[in-house]
CSV table of C-alpha atoms in Angstrom, one decimal:
chain,number,residue,atom,x,y,z
A,1,MET,CA,0.1,0.0,-0.4
A,2,SER,CA,1.5,3.6,-1.3
A,3,LYS,CA,1.0,6.4,0.6
A,4,ARG,CA,1.6,10.0,-0.2
A,5,LEU,CA,3.7,12.1,2.3
A,6,LYS,CA,4.3,15.9,2.7
A,7,LEU,CA,8.2,17.7,2.9
A,8,SER,CA,7.7,18.3,6.5
A,9,ASP,CA,6.5,15.0,7.8
A,10,LEU,CA,9.7,13.5,5.9
A,11,ALA,CA,12.1,15.5,7.0
A,12,LYS,CA,10.7,15.0,11.4
A,13,VAL,CA,10.3,11.5,10.5
A,14,VAL,CA,14.6,11.5,9.1
A,15,ALA,CA,15.8,13.7,12.3
A,16,GLN,CA,13.9,11.2,14.4
A,17,LYS,CA,15.3,7.9,13.2
A,18,ALA,CA,19.4,10.3,13.0
A,19,ALA,CA,19.0,10.8,16.5
A,20,THR,CA,17.6,7.5,18.0
A,21,SER,CA,19.8,5.1,15.3
A,22,ILE,CA,23.7,4.8,16.7
A,23,SER,CA,21.3,3.7,20.6
A,24,LYS,CA,19.5,1.7,19.0
A,25,GLY,CA,22.0,0.1,16.0
A,26,VAL,CA,19.1,0.4,13.1
A,27,VAL,CA,20.5,0.6,9.7
A,28,ILE,CA,18.9,4.1,8.0
A,29,SER,CA,19.7,3.5,4.4
A,30,GLU,CA,18.5,5.6,1.3
A,31,GLY,CA,14.9,5.0,2.7
A,32,PHE,CA,13.0,5.3,5.5
A,33,GLU,CA,10.6,3.6,7.4
A,34,THR,CA,7.1,5.0,7.7
A,35,THR,CA,5.1,5.6,10.9
A,36,SER,CA,2.9,2.3,9.0
A,37,GLY,CA,5.8,0.2,9.4
A,38,LYS,CA,6.7,0.3,5.9
A,39,ARG,CA,9.7,0.9,4.3
A,40,VAL,CA,9.5,4.0,1.7
A,41,LEU,CA,11.6,4.3,-1.1
A,42,ASP,CA,12.7,7.6,-3.4
A,43,ASP,CA,12.0,7.0,-6.6
A,44,GLY,CA,13.2,10.2,-7.8
A,45,SER,CA,10.9,11.5,-10.0
A,46,LYS,CA,8.5,14.0,-9.0
A,47,GLY,CA,9.2,14.4,-5.4
A,48,LYS,CA,6.9,11.2,-4.6
A,49,GLN,CA,8.1,7.9,-2.5
A,50,VAL,CA,7.3,4.6,-2.5
A,51,ALA,CA,6.4,2.4,0.1
A,52,GLN,CA,8.1,-0.9,0.5
A,53,SER,CA,6.3,-3.8,2.8
A,54,PRO,CA,8.8,-4.9,5.6
A,55,GLU,CA,10.5,-7.8,4.5
A,56,PRO,CA,9.6,-11.1,6.4
A,57,LYS,CA,12.3,-11.9,9.5
A,58,LYS,CA,14.0,-15.2,9.0
A,59,ALA,CA,13.5,-17.8,11.8
A,60,ARG,CA,16.0,-17.9,14.4
A,61,THR,CA,17.1,-21.8,15.3
A,62,ASP,CA,18.7,-21.9,19.1
A,63,THR,CA,22.1,-24.0,17.7
A,64,GLY,CA,23.7,-23.4,21.4
A,65,VAL,CA,26.3,-21.1,20.5
A,66,SER,CA,25.9,-17.8,20.2
A,67,GLY,CA,27.5,-15.9,17.1
A,68,ALA,CA,29.6,-13.2,17.3
A,69,PRO,CA,28.4,-9.9,17.9
A,70,ALA,CA,27.2,-7.6,15.8
A,71,ARG,CA,29.4,-4.3,15.0
A,72,PRO,CA,26.8,-1.3,15.7
A,73,PRO,CA,26.1,0.3,12.3
A,74,VAL,CA,26.8,4.0,11.9
A,75,ALA,CA,24.4,6.8,10.8
A,76,SER,CA,25.7,8.9,8.0
A,77,GLY,CA,24.3,11.9,9.9
A,78,VAL,CA,25.3,12.4,13.7
A,79,GLY,CA,27.4,8.7,13.9
A,80,GLY,CA,30.0,10.1,10.9
A,81,HIS,CA,30.9,13.1,11.8
A,82,LEU,CA,31.5,11.2,15.3
A,83,ARG,CA,33.8,9.2,13.6
A,84,VAL,CA,35.5,11.6,11.5
A,85,PHE,CA,36.1,13.5,14.8
A,86,SER,CA,38.0,10.6,16.3
A,87,CYS,CA,39.8,9.0,13.5
A,88,ARG,CA,41.3,12.7,13.5
A,89,THR,CA,41.8,13.1,17.7
A,90,GLN,CA,43.4,9.6,17.2
A,91,GLN,CA,45.6,10.8,14.5
A,92,GLY,CA,46.6,14.3,16.3
A,93,PHE,CA,47.0,11.7,19.8
A,94,CYS,CA,49.9,9.8,17.3
A,95,ARG,CA,51.1,12.3,16.3
A,96,GLU,CA,52.0,14.0,20.0
A,97,ARG,CA,52.8,11.0,21.8
A,98,PRO,CA,56.6,10.2,21.1
A,99,GLN,CA,57.7,7.3,19.8
A,100,PRO,CA,58.7,4.2,21.4
A,101,LYS,CA,60.8,3.0,19.4
A,102,LYS,CA,63.0,6.2,19.3
A,103,ALA,CA,62.5,7.0,23.3
A,104,VAL,CA,63.8,3.3,23.7
A,105,ALA,CA,66.9,4.2,21.5
A,106,GLU,CA,67.8,7.8,23.6
A,107,SER,CA,67.4,5.4,26.6
A,108,ALA,CA,69.9,3.1,25.6
A,109,GLU,CA,72.4,6.1,24.4
A,110,MET,CA,72.2,7.3,27.6
A,111,GLU,CA,72.9,4.3,29.7
A,112,MET,CA,76.2,3.3,27.5
A,113,VAL,CA,76.9,7.0,27.7
A,114,ARG,CA,76.9,6.8,31.8
A,115,ALA,CA,78.5,3.1,31.7
A,116,GLN,CA,81.6,4.8,29.8
A,117,ASN,CA,81.9,7.4,32.4
A,118,ARG,CA,81.8,5.0,35.4
A,119,ALA,CA,84.3,2.4,33.5
A,120,ILE,CA,87.0,5.3,32.9
A,121,GLU,CA,86.3,6.1,36.5
A,122,LEU,CA,86.8,3.1,37.6
A,123,GLU,CA,90.1,3.1,35.2
A,124,GLY,CA,90.9,5.9,37.1
A,125,LEU,CA,90.2,4.3,40.7
A,126,ALA,CA,92.1,1.4,39.3
A,127,GLU,CA,95.2,3.4,38.6
A,128,GLU,CA,95.0,5.3,41.8
A,129,GLN,CA,95.3,2.1,43.7
A,130,ALA,CA,97.9,-0.1,41.9
A,131,LYS,CA,100.3,3.3,42.4
A,132,GLY,CA,99.5,3.5,45.6
A,133,LYS,CA,100.1,0.1,46.5
A,134,LYS,CA,103.4,0.4,44.0
A,135,LEU,CA,104.9,3.0,46.4
A,136,THR,CA,103.9,1.2,49.6
A,137,GLU,CA,105.5,-1.8,48.7
A,138,GLU,CA,108.9,0.2,47.0
A,139,ALA,CA,108.6,2.0,51.0
A,140,ASP,CA,108.5,-1.4,52.9
A,141,ALA,CA,111.5,-2.6,50.5
A,142,LYS,CA,113.7,0.6,51.8
A,143,ASP,CA,112.5,0.1,55.5
A,144,LYS,CA,113.8,-3.8,55.3
A,145,VAL,CA,117.3,-2.3,53.5
A,146,ILE,CA,117.7,0.0,56.6
A,147,ALA,CA,116.6,-2.5,59.2
A,148,LYS,CA,119.5,-4.7,57.5
A,149,LEU,CA,121.8,-1.7,57.9
A,150,GLU,CA,121.1,-0.3,60.9
A,151,ALA,CA,121.8,-4.8,61.9
A,152,ARG,CA,124.9,-4.8,60.2
A,153,ILE,CA,126.0,-1.5,61.9
A,154,SER,CA,125.6,-3.1,65.5
A,155,GLU,CA,127.1,-6.2,64.7
A,156,LEU,CA,130.4,-4.1,63.3
A,157,GLU,CA,130.9,-1.7,66.3
A,158,LYS,CA,129.7,-4.9,68.6
A,159,ASN,CA,133.2,-6.4,66.2
A,160,LYS,CA,135.3,-3.4,66.6
A,161,SER,CA,134.7,-2.7,70.4
A,162,VAL,CA,135.6,-6.3,70.5
A,163,THR,CA,138.6,-6.8,68.3
A,164,GLN,CA,140.1,-3.0,69.8
A,165,GLY,CA,140.2,-4.6,73.6
A,166,ARG,CA,141.8,-7.7,72.0
A,167,ILE,CA,144.2,-5.4,70.3
A,168,ILE,CA,145.0,-3.3,73.3
A,169,ALA,CA,146.0,-6.6,75.5
A,170,VAL,CA,148.1,-8.0,73.1
A,171,PHE,CA,149.2,-4.4,72.8
A,172,LYS,CA,150.7,-4.1,76.4
A,173,GLU,CA,151.4,-7.4,76.7
A,174,SER,CA,154.2,-7.1,73.5
A,175,ASP,CA,157.8,-5.2,74.5
A,176,ASP,CA,156.2,-2.5,72.5
A,177,PHE,CA,153.9,-1.2,75.1
A,178,LEU,CA,156.8,-2.2,77.6
A,179,GLU,CA,159.1,0.2,75.7
A,180,ALA,CA,157.1,3.1,74.9
A,181,VAL,CA,155.6,2.9,78.4
A,182,ARG,CA,159.3,3.7,79.8
A,183,GLY,CA,159.9,6.2,77.4
A,184,SER,CA,156.9,8.1,78.3
A,185,ALA,CA,158.2,7.8,82.1
A,186,SER,CA,161.6,8.7,81.4
A,187,SER,CA,160.5,11.9,80.0
A,188,TYR,CA,158.4,12.8,82.9
A,189,PHE,CA,161.3,11.3,85.4
A,190,GLY,CA,164.7,12.1,84.5
A,191,ASP,CA,167.8,11.7,86.3
A,192,GLY,CA,166.3,14.4,89.2
A,193,PHE,CA,163.8,11.9,89.9
A,194,ASP,CA,165.9,9.6,91.1
A,195,PHE,CA,168.0,11.9,93.4
A,196,CYS,CA,164.3,12.9,95.0
A,197,LYS,CA,163.8,8.8,95.4
A,198,ARG,CA,166.8,9.1,97.5
A,199,GLN,CA,166.4,11.8,99.7
A,200,LEU,CA,162.9,10.4,100.0
A,201,ALA,CA,164.4,7.3,101.3
A,202,HIS,CA,167.2,8.8,103.5
A,203,GLN,CA,164.9,10.8,105.5
A,204,TYR,CA,162.1,8.9,105.7
A,205,PRO,CA,163.2,5.2,105.5
A,206,ASP,CA,159.7,3.7,107.2
A,207,LEU,CA,158.4,5.0,104.1
A,208,GLY,CA,159.6,1.6,102.2
A,209,VAL,CA,160.3,3.8,99.1
A,210,ASP,CA,162.0,0.9,96.0
A,211,LEU,CA,165.6,2.4,95.4
A,212,GLU,CA,166.8,-1.5,93.7
A,213,ASP,CA,166.4,0.7,90.3
A,214,VAL,CA,168.5,4.2,91.4
A,215,GLU,CA,172.0,4.5,91.3
A,216,MET,CA,173.6,5.8,94.1
A,217,ASP,CA,175.3,8.4,94.2
A,218,TYR,CA,178.1,7.6,97.0
A,219,GLU,CA,179.4,11.3,96.7
A,220,LEU,CA,176.0,12.2,98.2
A,221,SER,CA,175.4,10.1,100.5
A,222,LEU,CA,179.2,10.5,102.5
């Protein structure tokens, strides 16, 4: 059954269907449904529309397995604008968002630089430690040499004192020592000393002056 519609009524129906198509999931094609449930097609001639009876519903069989959920259709009106706006927003977000590969590469490069700097610092510390260890070893070696030299000097001094004592003892027992003593005594005690000894023995006989080595001057004794 065909039915003539006014243009104003048709515009109202289109606006209502466009507003409710997103929430209800109704697909709006070139044709529009009328209030009587029939589908109206635009035949493109003289502004007339032809109503088409609704298609019979297919029988639904319950097989126990539910089909995949259908993707909600998007109307060519408000929904189309929303889809375009969403795509543009996603494109802008993708442009503003930093590239993950580039960020990972920069982070890896920074880590490499830090590792190199750390390695250089560790090499410097190792060199300083090696120098300090070498200086310590050299100082220990010098201390050991000094200790050995001091021990040798002490031993030589001890041997020197012993040697000097032995030399003196041997020299005292020699004839050279006796002659040296006699020479020294004669320089201090000459002929006048013998005269004094004789005078002391004559005046103080109790002193027990030894006159065996003194030549007697008989002229003085008379």
